Amino acid sequence: MSAECANPLLLGWIKEWLDQAKERNTKGAIVYKKAYESMKACPMTLSHPFEAKALAGIGEKLSDRLTERLQAHCAENGLPMPKLRRKSRKRLSGENVQDAEAEAEVEEAPTKKPRKAKAYVPTLRSGPYALILALSTLREDSSDGLTKPRLIELAQEHCDSSFSAPIDTTKFHTAWNSHKTLMDKDLVYSFGRPQKKYALTDGGWEVARKIKRTTDGTLDDTNTSHEQGSSKSAQRDSTSRRTVTPAQTVDLEDEDIITQVPFQKTLPKTRRIPAEGLATLTTEQLKAELDRREAASKISQPNPAEPEFVPILSSPRESSRKPRTLDKKNGQSMSAALASGPISNESTLESQQPTFQPVHIAAGAFTVELVLDNREVRSRTDRDYIASELTKRGVSPITRSLELGDALWIAKIKDPTLLSRHGEEGDEIVLDWIVERKRLDDLIYSIKDGRFHEQKWRLRRSGVKNVVYVIESFSMQEETMQKYHEALESSIASTQVIDGYFVKKTLKLDDTIRYLARMTMMLKRLYEFSPLWLIPTTSLSPTAYLPLLTSLRTTNPVISYHVTFSSFSSLASKSDSLTLRDVFLKMLMCTRGLTADKAIEIQKVWSTPRQFVEAFEACGAEGGEKGMNKKMDLVWSVAGTLVAKRKIGKTLSAKIAEVWGEV
């Protein structure tokens, strides 16, 4: 072999791999055979296996394998590893081998420097271009943002495409979809819940400056204010923000607040405007301002008889209970502490209800529609059975993904622009009815893994007044039914008695479909001939939503208050802006047997996970068996004497200590 080939060592290794591939009857035999013939025909001595890449049939992977084999060979025999020569740019063959031998031995050429990524530059009058210019109307040091309707209003004049309707009728995307590109490139970020607001990041402000330098040639470093938009209302706002001395200012209520019906106990925030600005107003504007001042003076005084706000995670029925014993540390009741938030810097976050003007939806201006969760199917192969059967019964459901529940009812506004004229998104309002469907086997599994209690907890937080649990029978093994019979009966009874939810039992899926059809017809007769009152999204927040609903329903039981579908989905989302309080409660409820009510009792005493862990560490400071017993009885000593549904026994307390106290 050495007489025929200039590289017998490399050729021998390739021949060895070729024989192994033939024995295994793998496709690699074809590759090794081609590499073997190419190496055998090469008359040039290769100083390094890396140079074999120039031969036909030998690539990167095979040359690396030859290099590893050569390194092992040199290590075994105490030989130095050959230096690497520059790889040939041409693939060697019989004709050009002589020229390749004449090349000088040099080090391998340095790798090329990676190309620097170009800065993102949006196309002139495109969607991203218009959005960046619209967001740049905010002050750079402002913590506020623009809502979607306001952002679209300001951006439309800078864009050739529409933000509301696609240019091509065969497509569904509008210029608004380009905001995802800006968020992916970290030029725009969103915040707020349930109403999202958008603002520029530091990188977005850099792009905005470049755009302004290119288009205008100048840039105002202080940025124009948000009120310098194209609408007349924005122009009027900008007029009222001139800089004056303190002696020339007067208090004037904000235009968006002073015209609203007051639902809070305190006066809204005021702003300072120049007194000289009153002289520049027209007669109509001056009259409007005087009317606003008169309305401000009529805001109601605090009503001592008004009931206190209920805790966010508690049932509305418990709002009439007397406050618990005062906490000696801070002098406030435990229930008040829970309502105001467990974290010290959030203690006064939602102590006041917002003032707002509810949007009135006249009777007959909407239709009641059933919305089904698209994950509710008969089987994997028959996903449209429920929707098709409902259609046969005269109900055409809307199928989409729901954040909470398996079915709910909405009021579909006939005029699609009605809510947008009031600053709201979409044309759908959620009604006070929601259905959670549980097949018998699914109910057993949800009880075992804790989903059943977690879903009831989320339903309670949703603010929906009428919750219906549909329990659907399902054929199961008799042994399984006997094992979980008591757990099923107990869970169903607690859902009715403790949670106050209506439970409807059906024998099969067709019975559930008929029930949903009858419910839809009933709700059409109940709602379509009555007006609705919509709470503006700007007045909603995750922590104040339930107290606000409870107060409104208590003071105005005849009027039905609702929220838009987008706001409801945001508030009911599992992962959208979870607070520390929510995360802590969900962590506690991961322990088997620890329900939402019991978790709330723990959270009332230890506001955060850190406080809870530190309490266990303090108990274990003594060490030994005494410290361990203190850990196991820590939670029981606090919640061991409460009522049945909130009581935590010694067994459950010990189980909690195993998780949190590392007993």
XYZ file of C-alpha atoms in Angstrom, residues 14 65 108 165 188 325 328 354 379 405 451 525 655:
13
model
C -9.932 5.188 5.530
C -11.940 12.330 12.017
C -3.892 29.058 7.948
C -58.478 47.551 7.193
C -41.175 49.419 21.335
C -58.976 41.612 64.911
C -50.835 44.660 66.623
C -61.677 55.503 40.169
C -62.814 13.968 19.945
C -64.248 28.989 31.142
C -56.718 22.289 38.841
C -84.740 37.374 26.061
C -46.983 18.887 54.977
